[in-house]
Amino acid sequence: MVNPVYIIAVLLSVSFLLGLFRKPGSDFARLAALITLAFPAIVSVSWLLQFLGEPTSPFIIYTAGSVPPFSINLKMGIEEAFLTSAVNILGFFGFLYLYRTFKESGVSAVVLFLVLVMGLNVVIMTRDIFNLFVFLEITSIALIGLIFLKKDINAVSAGFKYLIAVSVISTILLLGIGFIYYFAGTLNIDDFVSKNSGAVKGMSTAVFLVIIAVLLELKPFPANGWGLDVYQSAHPGISAMISAGMATASLFVLYKILPFGAVYWMQIIAAVGVITFVGSNMLGIAQKNANRLLGYSSIGQIGLMVGIIGFSPMLGKHLWMVFFGLFISHFLAKAGLFWLSGMIGKENIKSWSVLRKQPLLLIAFGVFAFALIGFPPFPSFFGKWQLVMDLAAHGQFGWIVAILLGSMLEGVYLFRWLGYAIKLDVEADQKLDLGIEKLIPVGVFALMLFGASHFAIENVPGGLTLNLIPVYFILLLFVLDFLPAKIKNSIAILGMAYYAWLLYPSLQDDTLRLVFAGIFLVGGVLTLFAGYSVKGKRAGFYPFAIMMYAGLIGLVEAKNLLQFFFAWELMTLGSYVLIIRGKKSLVHAYNYMLFSLGGAYLIFLGMALSVAGQHGLSLSLLNTTHFPGWAYTLLAIGFLTKTAALGLHIWLPGAHAEAESDVSPMVSGILLKGGAFGLIVLFLAMGAEKAGGHPLLYALGWLGAITAVGGNLMAVFQEDAKRLLAYSSVGNLGYILFAFAFMTNVGWLTGLTYSINHFLFKTLLFLAIGGVVMRVKTHNMYEMGGLIKRMPWSFIAVLIGIITLAGIPPLSGYAGKWLFYNAVITKGWYFQGAMVFFSGTIAFLYCFKLIYSIFLGQEKDKFRKVKEVPVWYILPQFILIIGIMVFSARPDLVLKPIGALLSQAGYFPTDPLTWENVTASTNLGYWSGYKIMLVIGVMFVTLLTWLLVMSRKAQKVKQFNIVYSGERPFTPETTHFSHNMFAPYYKALGFLTIPVVTSFWEGVNSTAHAFADSFRKIYSGNGQTYIAHILAYIIIVYLIIF
Amino acid sequence: MKYFNIEYISMATGLFLFLVGLWGIISQKNIIKIIISFSVLDTSIHLILVSIGYIRNKTAPIIDGVVSKTDAATKIVDPLPQALVLTAIVIGVGVTALMLTYALRMYSENKTLEINKYKSLKW
Amino acid sequence: MIRNSILILLIAGMAWILFQEFSAYHGADKLNSISEYYAKNAPTETGAANLVTAIVVTYRGFDTLGEVTILFLTAAIIGFMISTGKKTDRKPEQSNSELLETASNVLLPILILVGVYIFINGHLTPGGGFLGGAVLASAIILWLMSATGPKISHALLEVTEAFSGFGFVILGVLGIVLAGGFLDNKILHLGTFGTLLSAGAIPVIYSLIGLKVGAELSKIIIVLNQTQGEEK
């Protein structure tokens, strides 16, 4: 194995020699430098592979023919090997990225870069604190020189501010080192630790000076204005080196000198780190300059890693896994993002929409953003997971809340940015620098993220239980994205069908999960059928659609908390991308993501509270939590963000209404059930029937009832067909929540029946209306009318749909209603029940409006020639209709097995629904779906035949052959009663639909932004003030400690 | 009074100069004055380091007529801080030169040497 | 007013911290264990009479390598930053006084000799490479200011700088190959203690450092000099 000192020797000698090439042959210099930079990377990686292969003791590099503490020594252990590999690989690709820039700037810049990489290597490997000081100076000075690559005044003044700040910090460091030498008599880290002279008075102050200087290097909040200016004004390739490279070395320095400090330092470091994470991300949300925003984000993430170092006593042997997960995500993603910024060249975050010119780069942006936030499958997800779980085991819930808050803030600005990139228009003159020397580093780092993810999954406790087959399928679809849509559609459908077939045996006995698995997988296949009508490639649709379904099915399969949360986040990611594809979905997808993220963090917190140090991660831990009130409430609210309970619902109407025609059925009919399933898991964990009287359930019952009324009422006053259906979903999910909150046997049967029904009719309705909207190209119902003549099949579908929704016999909605009556009366929640009945009545109103405004009434001129919806939409609709018919006629096929399951001991053994063949009965009455279907079916057929016969003699009249009050109409608009149809109801009940909730959330949003905006004014731009900040920080921390 | 011995005086002077340098950095508006304050700061550190190395009543760590190879350990001051100071001086020179160059560039762009006129990048 | 009082508070806070150190300081009466080791063993191990040199060049030679790199960086950066201007040599705005010219003719060779003497004897007398290099640089500055004699070749300085730096690293690597470790001075024979040609590679290293420092400091001054007279 190559002695690592050769890294230093090679880099330095090449740097010195390159000084000879100042004028001629600058090309030779650059090429030589690039090749030289490959050498350290190879050496480091070979050491890393050696350490990973077999446990070897670290290699000590001696100098001067003598031994420490008399001479300086370096160490190459596994940590050093990993970190130097990271820095050297970054050095190689960073140089490649800057290749053309170095052509203009000359050989000096190349030399600075080489020395920078060398300096970083030594900082990581050295074991002597004065040596550390010297080489930290080297890296800082090299960076300061490289800042000058961009020769404008902003770069120069930023460089100056950085220079004076770093000089002050290093002077403090040197002062501390001097006094440490005085009190301890050594400068070698290992020697110092073994001498253990911490008790000498004055030593603690010296150690304080050293540690605070190292912390200040890491730019803690708020003493970091000098760093932000550099991130903003330097060439992005250099900012990448600072954010990824310098941070790596500085973090390891902190880790190295930790043993110098007494135990209380851990808390201080943790506090410094977490405050930086939250503060920096908070100020970032008001930022519009891309590079500065990346600066805030870098400082924040580095703060989080400082916090992790501070938490090391609590993390124990998980420290390296947690650190690795978060570090590698930050390292690769930040470098990638800065590199992308350099390719775009404009400052405003809104300019990033130019990435759409090269979709692979847009995907890279997405990969980096999701990796930073902590979505699966990226390593940061697992790092955060383990961090929170370990902190919970020590009861450090305050820190967990702070960390999740910081992550949420990060999500606020990252998703806004990502949305801009995906949706905003591209200005004509925007250029994208697609030089190959820039594309390679970005691509390599994005791919390395996936490699790192694999490594993280293998090393996190519980990670190996994850079912990664769906993830591989998603990756396959990514690779195959160039194929035409129809082929991909078939692949997706076949894949899901096959998976369903694989999954069935394991779920046969758990009927509850089987129902939901059926909804997710069968529903998925059906909605995907509609995709056959799309021409072209439909790039970027299929991987994310499958991702959403993979997440959903993962929820059902999950047996432990990690699997559950992994699936939850996967589902959120997939659905976010699907939703944002709608034409006007920028804001709605953003709202959806923010609520989902908040909900996910609440769920995470709830899970952490439940586990709280208990062994393992099984789902059953939810039963035995030490903090039931908190855990269950948090989990409930988290799940409710997904089911859009009132108060958390404002994202739904926009997201569902503006989504593409075949996406709306997916998200409204199927995705919402994910949240419902979560609630089921939660309620079962709360003890099922035994938890019956729990106050949380009582509150949730009320919430469900209010949501039902609110959602349905708001649907009544909508003119937009899809929004009407979306609000209707809000209401329907309210029913479902209400029914499950009963915690009785019949109550749960009601809830499950409603769930199945909602899936069937909502998917049906959205498919139908989605198809109509596709043909008619407008959402507004008053613009449509009389379409029954042109779209008879859609009419039938919608008719069946609304009959089921409204709960009219003989269709299965009535089954739900019947069960519901029974449940309410036995439970005794009369008032809430009445509210829900009321909402059911209101549902009639909008059902009628829907079918009347669109299909009945008067045909409009514009649409006299529209075609029926594509056959690929009709096909799944009729399959769903068949499903409804079967469920209505023979509900016992589904309800009997579920009932049997629910009557078992762990669930709801009291008062079950009893079956006699096809007739169900409780002690309040009986019902037979089969008989009702028969009776009404016969009636219907009879009446229909009679009508058809009678109508032969009917006289057909033209459309305007209507006269009343002496007026003959000319235009269809004046005779089509649709717009503002329910005006009187609005006068009566409209006060209930005032957007109070929307105002509330908007208020939260604007307060946060106003706070961020005013607080960031502390970065006044004056370098001297920043130094004052540094001194103030030192003094305040000192006073806190002593 | 023991505080009148050379090591206490030089240490106190060093610490005092440190504060003077810091004061200059945070209070002076002219960039050149700030750079001079940095010089003062550096010098103070050197003084402190040398004081740390001082051993009472001993002499320079060079083997010559006064100090022989065998009794060196009882006759010399600590050579290590002197080595550190050598390095620190050179680093200080480099950084000062760098700061001056930056000041030069800033002046040639903006024609002013007031630190608070360079606030183009903020919040 | 408020600003000044805040500044005073900050300085007071730092003063408080520094006072803690001062009160814990009590001088020293004997060497600590590391310095004692140096005192007892450095002369025999390294062959140098000047113990500070032994530490700077050999025991902590790695730090010196870093230090040399810093100067190198600084020179490179200054060249990088200033090179965007015109490269005109300064024309003397007034003719130099005869006093300066005559004095520099006499002093120049003496200065150069003194500088070289200092760094060559670094292992025996105080001073060493950095001091010698600084004296050399002042000689060059005198040369520049008096404008006597041939123009200083930029290329010569560059070449000196590059090769002396490279040489330093090579000597260090030779230490690994031929002796105990990186920058071990025993690659050359230790010779008789106290003579010029002793202490192994130390004089060679210090000479290289002296040349490098001299070249770099001169280069910095020359580059800064070229900016004078630029009116913008």
XYZ file of C-alpha atoms in Angstrom, chain A residues 345-807:
463
model
C -25.253 30.979 -14.596
C -28.132 33.088 -13.385
C -28.655 34.167 -9.816
C -32.348 33.918 -9.202
C -33.803 30.592 -8.131
C -36.561 31.061 -10.672
C -34.023 30.811 -13.485
C -33.518 27.137 -12.765
C -36.388 26.230 -15.047
C -33.804 26.273 -17.820
C -32.809 22.828 -16.580
C -35.759 21.452 -18.476
C -33.734 21.811 -21.640
C -31.752 18.818 -20.491
C -34.143 16.591 -18.577
C -31.359 14.465 -17.143
C -30.108 17.531 -15.351
C -33.563 18.213 -14.004
C -33.610 14.712 -12.629
C -30.172 15.312 -11.118
C -31.579 18.415 -9.417
C -34.442 16.365 -8.079
C -32.092 13.657 -6.855
C -29.928 16.182 -5.040
C -32.879 17.997 -3.514
C -34.547 14.838 -2.277
C -31.248 13.564 -0.932
C -30.780 16.749 1.074
C -34.252 16.679 2.548
C -33.987 13.099 3.619
C -36.330 11.162 1.390
C -35.743 7.494 0.777
C -33.873 5.772 -0.726
C -31.128 8.240 0.035
C -28.671 7.833 2.893
C -29.900 10.928 4.702
C -33.233 9.204 5.280
C -31.565 6.410 7.181
C -29.182 8.743 8.951
C -32.016 10.894 10.245
C -34.043 7.855 11.147
C -31.329 6.376 13.307
C -30.458 9.757 14.820
C -34.028 10.378 15.911
C -34.449 6.859 17.229
C -31.261 7.062 19.284
C -32.120 10.493 20.630
C -35.553 9.200 21.576
C -33.935 6.339 23.418
C -32.308 8.933 25.643
C -35.413 11.012 26.004
C -33.993 13.980 24.094
C -37.286 14.976 22.546
C -36.507 18.676 22.519
C -33.598 18.105 20.181
C -35.729 15.902 17.958
C -38.343 18.622 17.602
C -35.644 21.168 16.729
C -34.080 18.880 14.142
C -37.427 18.124 12.516
C -38.294 21.819 12.516
C -35.041 22.611 10.756
C -35.725 19.868 8.219
C -39.198 21.237 7.617
C -37.792 24.695 6.939
C -35.310 23.170 4.545
C -38.208 21.539 2.766
C -39.963 24.874 2.458
C -37.273 26.417 0.329
C -36.043 23.322 -1.468
C -39.476 22.341 -2.732
C -40.345 25.836 -3.740
C -37.148 25.844 -5.756
C -37.750 22.424 -7.260
C -41.273 23.467 -8.220
C -39.936 26.534 -9.998
C -37.499 24.398 -11.932
C -40.180 21.946 -12.986
C -42.958 24.357 -13.819
C -41.835 27.873 -14.584
C -41.476 29.113 -18.113
C -38.052 29.275 -19.605
C -37.012 32.682 -20.864
C -35.837 32.807 -24.421
C -32.311 33.973 -23.807
C -31.422 31.585 -21.042
C -28.521 29.364 -21.797
C -27.414 26.210 -20.168
C -23.728 25.407 -20.159
C -23.630 21.768 -21.133
C -19.910 21.294 -21.396
C -18.938 17.654 -21.008
C -16.465 18.619 -18.329
C -19.399 19.858 -16.294
C -21.830 17.076 -17.028
C -19.527 14.299 -15.920
C -19.042 15.451 -12.325
C -22.755 16.089 -11.864
C -23.662 12.724 -13.267
C -21.038 10.830 -11.302
C -22.070 12.415 -8.023
C -25.751 11.747 -8.650
C -24.975 8.099 -9.321
C -22.749 7.901 -6.261
C -25.732 8.933 -4.195
C -27.420 5.737 -5.175
C -24.349 3.736 -4.318
C -24.189 5.429 -0.952
C -27.871 4.667 -0.446
C -27.182 0.994 -0.927
C -24.412 1.148 1.641
C -26.597 2.989 4.117
C -29.430 0.499 3.780
C -27.072 -2.328 4.538
C -25.830 -0.680 7.684
C -28.821 0.814 9.403
C -30.457 -1.415 12.008
C -33.534 -2.853 10.371
C -32.448 -1.745 6.943
C -32.097 -5.256 5.662
C -35.762 -5.911 6.312
C -36.714 -3.433 3.622
C -38.335 -4.903 0.577
C -36.334 -3.363 -2.213
C -37.922 -5.171 -5.144
C -40.289 -2.284 -5.883
C -37.346 0.128 -5.673
C -35.447 -1.850 -8.276
C -38.528 -1.899 -10.464
C -38.694 1.883 -10.200
C -35.046 2.157 -11.213
C -35.737 -0.123 -14.149
C -38.481 2.173 -15.294
C -36.112 5.120 -15.032
C -33.685 3.387 -17.293
C -36.440 2.461 -19.752
C -37.910 5.939 -19.784
C -36.989 6.469 -23.412
C -39.567 3.937 -24.581
C -42.988 5.005 -25.854
C -45.693 5.433 -23.272
C -47.771 2.478 -24.352
C -44.941 0.035 -23.826
C -44.090 1.460 -20.442
C -47.727 1.366 -19.496
C -47.863 -2.313 -20.265
C -44.695 -2.951 -18.311
C -46.109 -1.070 -15.360
C -49.426 -2.888 -15.459
C -47.824 -6.257 -15.802
C -45.394 -5.491 -13.033
C -48.129 -4.508 -10.647
C -50.295 -7.449 -11.564
C -47.428 -9.837 -11.042
C -46.616 -8.273 -7.699
C -50.234 -8.615 -6.655
C -50.127 -12.287 -7.553
C -46.900 -12.692 -5.532
C -48.311 -10.892 -2.559
C -51.665 -12.641 -2.327
C -50.594 -15.805 -0.464
C -49.044 -13.851 2.384
C -52.064 -11.663 2.875
C -54.782 -14.266 2.563
C -55.513 -14.417 6.245
C -55.240 -10.777 7.098
C -58.375 -9.625 5.336
C -57.964 -6.070 6.508
C -54.667 -5.743 4.732
C -55.984 -7.719 1.821
C -58.733 -5.186 1.226
C -56.286 -2.331 1.139
C -53.785 -4.226 -0.944
C -56.605 -4.868 -3.360
C -57.537 -1.222 -3.448
C -53.964 -0.182 -4.069
C -52.923 -2.759 -6.604
C -56.152 -3.394 -8.479
C -56.943 0.291 -8.436
C -53.465 0.982 -9.673
C -53.820 -1.320 -12.632
C -57.228 0.105 -13.512
C -56.119 3.699 -13.425
C -53.055 2.844 -15.429
C -55.317 1.565 -18.219
C -56.348 5.108 -18.892
C -52.736 5.816 -19.640
C -52.987 3.934 -22.926
C -54.763 6.897 -24.418
C -51.664 9.063 -24.111
C -49.470 9.376 -27.174
C -45.754 9.910 -27.108
C -43.267 9.069 -24.425
C -44.761 10.585 -21.303
C -41.290 11.039 -19.867
C -40.934 10.934 -16.141
C -44.408 9.604 -15.415
C -44.044 5.887 -14.934
C -41.198 5.706 -12.439
C -43.038 8.041 -10.127
C -46.421 6.422 -10.581
C -44.901 3.089 -9.656
C -43.077 4.803 -6.809
C -46.362 5.981 -5.387
C -47.899 2.546 -5.658
C -44.781 0.940 -4.269
C -45.075 3.176 -1.265
C -48.730 2.364 -0.822
C -48.237 -1.351 -1.032
C -45.233 -1.016 1.231
C -47.517 0.392 3.896
C -49.621 -2.727 3.757
C -46.645 -5.027 3.829
C -44.827 -3.213 6.594
C -44.096 -5.131 9.728
C -41.835 -2.684 11.424
C -41.721 1.055 11.835
C -38.819 1.629 9.475
C -40.552 -0.223 6.654
C -43.705 1.744 7.315
C -42.021 5.123 7.311
C -39.898 4.219 4.300
C -43.041 3.310 2.387
C -44.814 6.446 3.568
C -42.088 8.741 2.294
C -41.751 6.824 -0.957
C -45.462 7.250 -1.526
C -45.218 10.974 -0.832
C -42.337 11.443 -3.227
C -44.051 9.605 -6.056
C -47.364 11.380 -5.621
C -45.690 14.788 -5.418
C -44.115 14.350 -8.826
C -47.355 13.018 -10.276
C -49.326 15.952 -8.944
C -46.906 18.605 -10.087
C -47.323 17.414 -13.670
C -50.683 19.160 -13.897
C -50.617 22.390 -15.893
C -51.502 24.712 -13.070
C -50.182 22.615 -10.266
C -47.122 24.548 -9.137
C -48.673 25.990 -6.009
C -50.852 22.988 -5.273
C -48.082 20.466 -5.472
C -46.006 22.689 -3.198
C -48.794 22.902 -0.638
C -49.277 19.168 -0.875
C -45.616 18.562 -0.227
C -45.454 20.936 2.706
C -48.420 19.340 4.398
C -47.112 15.891 3.617
C -43.706 16.754 4.978
C -45.174 18.208 8.141
C -47.407 15.191 8.529
C -44.514 12.831 7.918
C -42.450 14.521 10.597
C -45.322 14.320 13.056
C -45.589 10.615 12.300
C -41.838 10.299 12.732
C -42.003 12.056 16.072
C -44.892 9.865 17.133
C -42.938 6.761 16.207
C -39.906 8.016 18.084
C -42.031 8.603 21.154
C -43.411 5.107 20.865
C -40.093 3.391 20.503
C -38.287 5.551 23.060
C -35.487 3.143 23.614
C -37.363 -0.117 23.475
C -35.755 -2.902 21.625
C -36.381 -3.442 17.940
C -38.685 -1.651 15.583
C -41.752 -3.815 15.303
C -45.092 -2.182 14.633
C -46.382 -3.639 17.843
C -44.235 -1.159 19.710
C -46.974 1.315 19.041
C -49.017 -0.607 21.593
C -46.546 -0.204 24.371
C -45.481 3.386 24.179
C -44.515 5.234 27.302
C -46.208 8.380 26.105
C -49.548 7.257 24.723
C -51.266 10.615 24.700
C -48.535 12.379 22.804
C -47.572 9.564 20.504
C -51.092 8.745 19.396
C -52.078 12.360 18.902
C -49.008 13.083 16.812
C -49.480 9.965 14.740
C -53.150 10.746 14.245
C -52.505 14.292 13.086
C -49.770 13.039 10.809
C -52.076 10.533 9.134
C -54.814 13.109 8.915
C -52.654 15.372 6.786
C -52.812 12.644 4.203
C -56.572 12.146 4.504
C -57.143 15.874 4.477
C -59.192 16.258 7.594
C -60.645 19.703 8.057
C -57.889 22.094 9.104
C -55.350 20.141 7.136
C -57.263 19.939 3.913
C -56.413 23.058 1.972
C -53.984 21.335 -0.332
C -56.427 18.737 -1.572
C -58.873 20.619 -3.813
C -56.113 22.236 -5.823
C -53.928 19.161 -5.997
C -56.661 16.792 -7.082
C -58.448 19.188 -9.365
C -55.451 20.415 -11.285
C -53.787 17.049 -11.704
C -53.756 15.338 -15.057
C -56.848 13.470 -16.093
C -55.631 10.043 -15.195
C -53.710 11.172 -12.133
C -56.752 12.563 -10.332
C -58.384 9.134 -9.984
C -55.119 7.796 -8.621
C -54.675 10.401 -5.993
C -58.255 10.857 -5.005
C -59.457 7.330 -5.172
C -56.387 5.478 -4.049
C -53.807 7.661 -2.399
C -56.123 8.970 0.284
C -56.626 5.409 1.426
C -52.973 5.371 2.390
C -53.781 7.794 5.140
C -56.834 5.793 6.064
C -54.708 2.682 6.353
C -52.342 4.544 8.612
C -55.236 5.417 10.869
C -56.263 1.781 10.954
C -52.793 0.735 12.023
C -52.831 3.419 14.692
C -56.244 2.537 16.039
C -55.410 -1.132 16.207
C -52.280 -0.280 18.067
C -54.238 1.816 20.499
C -55.928 -1.367 21.517
C -58.844 -1.640 19.133
C -61.980 -2.130 21.087
C -60.350 -1.616 24.453
C -59.481 1.931 23.534
C -63.097 2.675 22.875
C -63.589 5.559 25.209
C -60.248 7.261 24.689
C -60.601 11.052 24.495
C -58.486 11.173 21.357
C -61.009 8.984 19.575
C -63.839 11.169 20.752
C -62.088 14.230 19.359
C -61.385 12.427 16.108
C -65.021 11.451 15.832
C -66.031 15.067 16.047
C -63.356 16.011 13.573
C -64.629 13.409 11.157
C -68.168 14.673 11.427
C -67.160 18.294 10.953
C -64.982 17.361 7.996
C -67.865 15.488 6.433
C -70.159 18.481 6.694
C -67.519 21.010 5.680
C -66.198 19.078 2.736
C -69.583 18.260 1.285
C -70.872 21.775 1.810
C -67.930 23.320 0.026
C -68.424 20.895 -2.832
C -71.958 22.143 -3.343
C -70.859 25.636 -4.276
C -68.166 24.666 -6.777
C -68.404 25.470 -10.483
C -65.318 23.448 -11.321
C -66.211 19.811 -11.849
C -62.992 18.383 -10.571
C -62.879 20.646 -7.566
C -66.369 19.536 -6.729
C -65.215 15.960 -6.699
C -62.111 16.888 -4.723
C -64.095 18.570 -1.944
C -66.412 15.610 -2.037
C -63.397 13.434 -1.272
C -62.621 15.590 1.732
C -66.106 14.968 2.968
C -65.999 11.259 2.227
C -62.776 10.814 4.097
C -64.445 12.594 6.968
C -67.089 9.845 7.020
C -64.377 7.230 7.013
C -62.517 8.838 9.875
C -65.748 9.146 11.817
C -66.647 5.525 11.265
C -63.271 4.211 12.340
C -63.262 6.386 15.409
C -66.198 4.377 16.752
C -63.994 1.436 17.611
C -66.852 -1.003 17.390
C -67.302 -3.974 15.135
C -70.076 -2.484 13.050
C -68.352 0.855 13.075
C -65.277 -0.613 11.481
C -67.344 -2.516 8.990
C -68.916 0.789 8.074
C -65.545 2.397 7.708
C -64.238 -0.371 5.534
C -67.346 -0.401 3.404
C -67.069 3.333 2.933
C -63.399 2.936 2.028
C -64.107 0.344 -0.608
C -67.034 2.347 -1.902
C -65.096 5.564 -2.004
C -62.361 3.861 -3.928
C -64.846 2.448 -6.395
C -66.981 5.470 -7.019
C -64.361 8.194 -6.742
C -62.029 6.473 -9.130
C -64.983 5.915 -11.431
C -66.138 9.506 -11.219
C -62.695 10.988 -11.676
C -62.014 8.780 -14.633
C -65.305 9.752 -16.204
C -65.103 13.453 -15.450
C -61.426 13.441 -16.260
C -62.196 12.028 -19.645
C -64.952 14.585 -20.223
C -62.664 17.430 -19.182
C -60.018 16.094 -21.530
C -62.421 16.312 -24.452
C -64.116 19.538 -23.531
C -60.962 21.270 -22.336
C -62.581 23.147 -19.534
C -63.299 22.356 -15.917
C -66.325 24.600 -15.565
C -69.603 22.760 -15.467
C -71.708 25.670 -16.631
C -69.822 25.659 -19.878
C -70.821 22.061 -20.473
C -74.339 20.702 -20.844
C -76.357 18.211 -22.789
C -73.372 15.971 -23.214
C -75.493 12.887 -22.721
C -76.030 12.795 -26.437
C -72.340 12.903 -27.249
C -70.974 10.850 -24.325
C -73.550 8.295 -23.367
C -71.128 5.872 -21.783
C -69.669 8.529 -19.555
C -73.179 9.446 -18.553
C -73.941 5.938 -17.432
C -70.694 5.768 -15.528
C -71.323 9.048 -13.734
C -74.879 8.029 -12.986
C -73.780 4.831 -11.321
C -71.082 6.760 -9.523
C -73.360 9.304 -8.000
C -75.955 6.754 -7.036
C -73.276 4.932 -5.089
C -71.944 8.146 -3.587
C -75.306 9.329 -2.451
C -76.088 6.001 -0.859
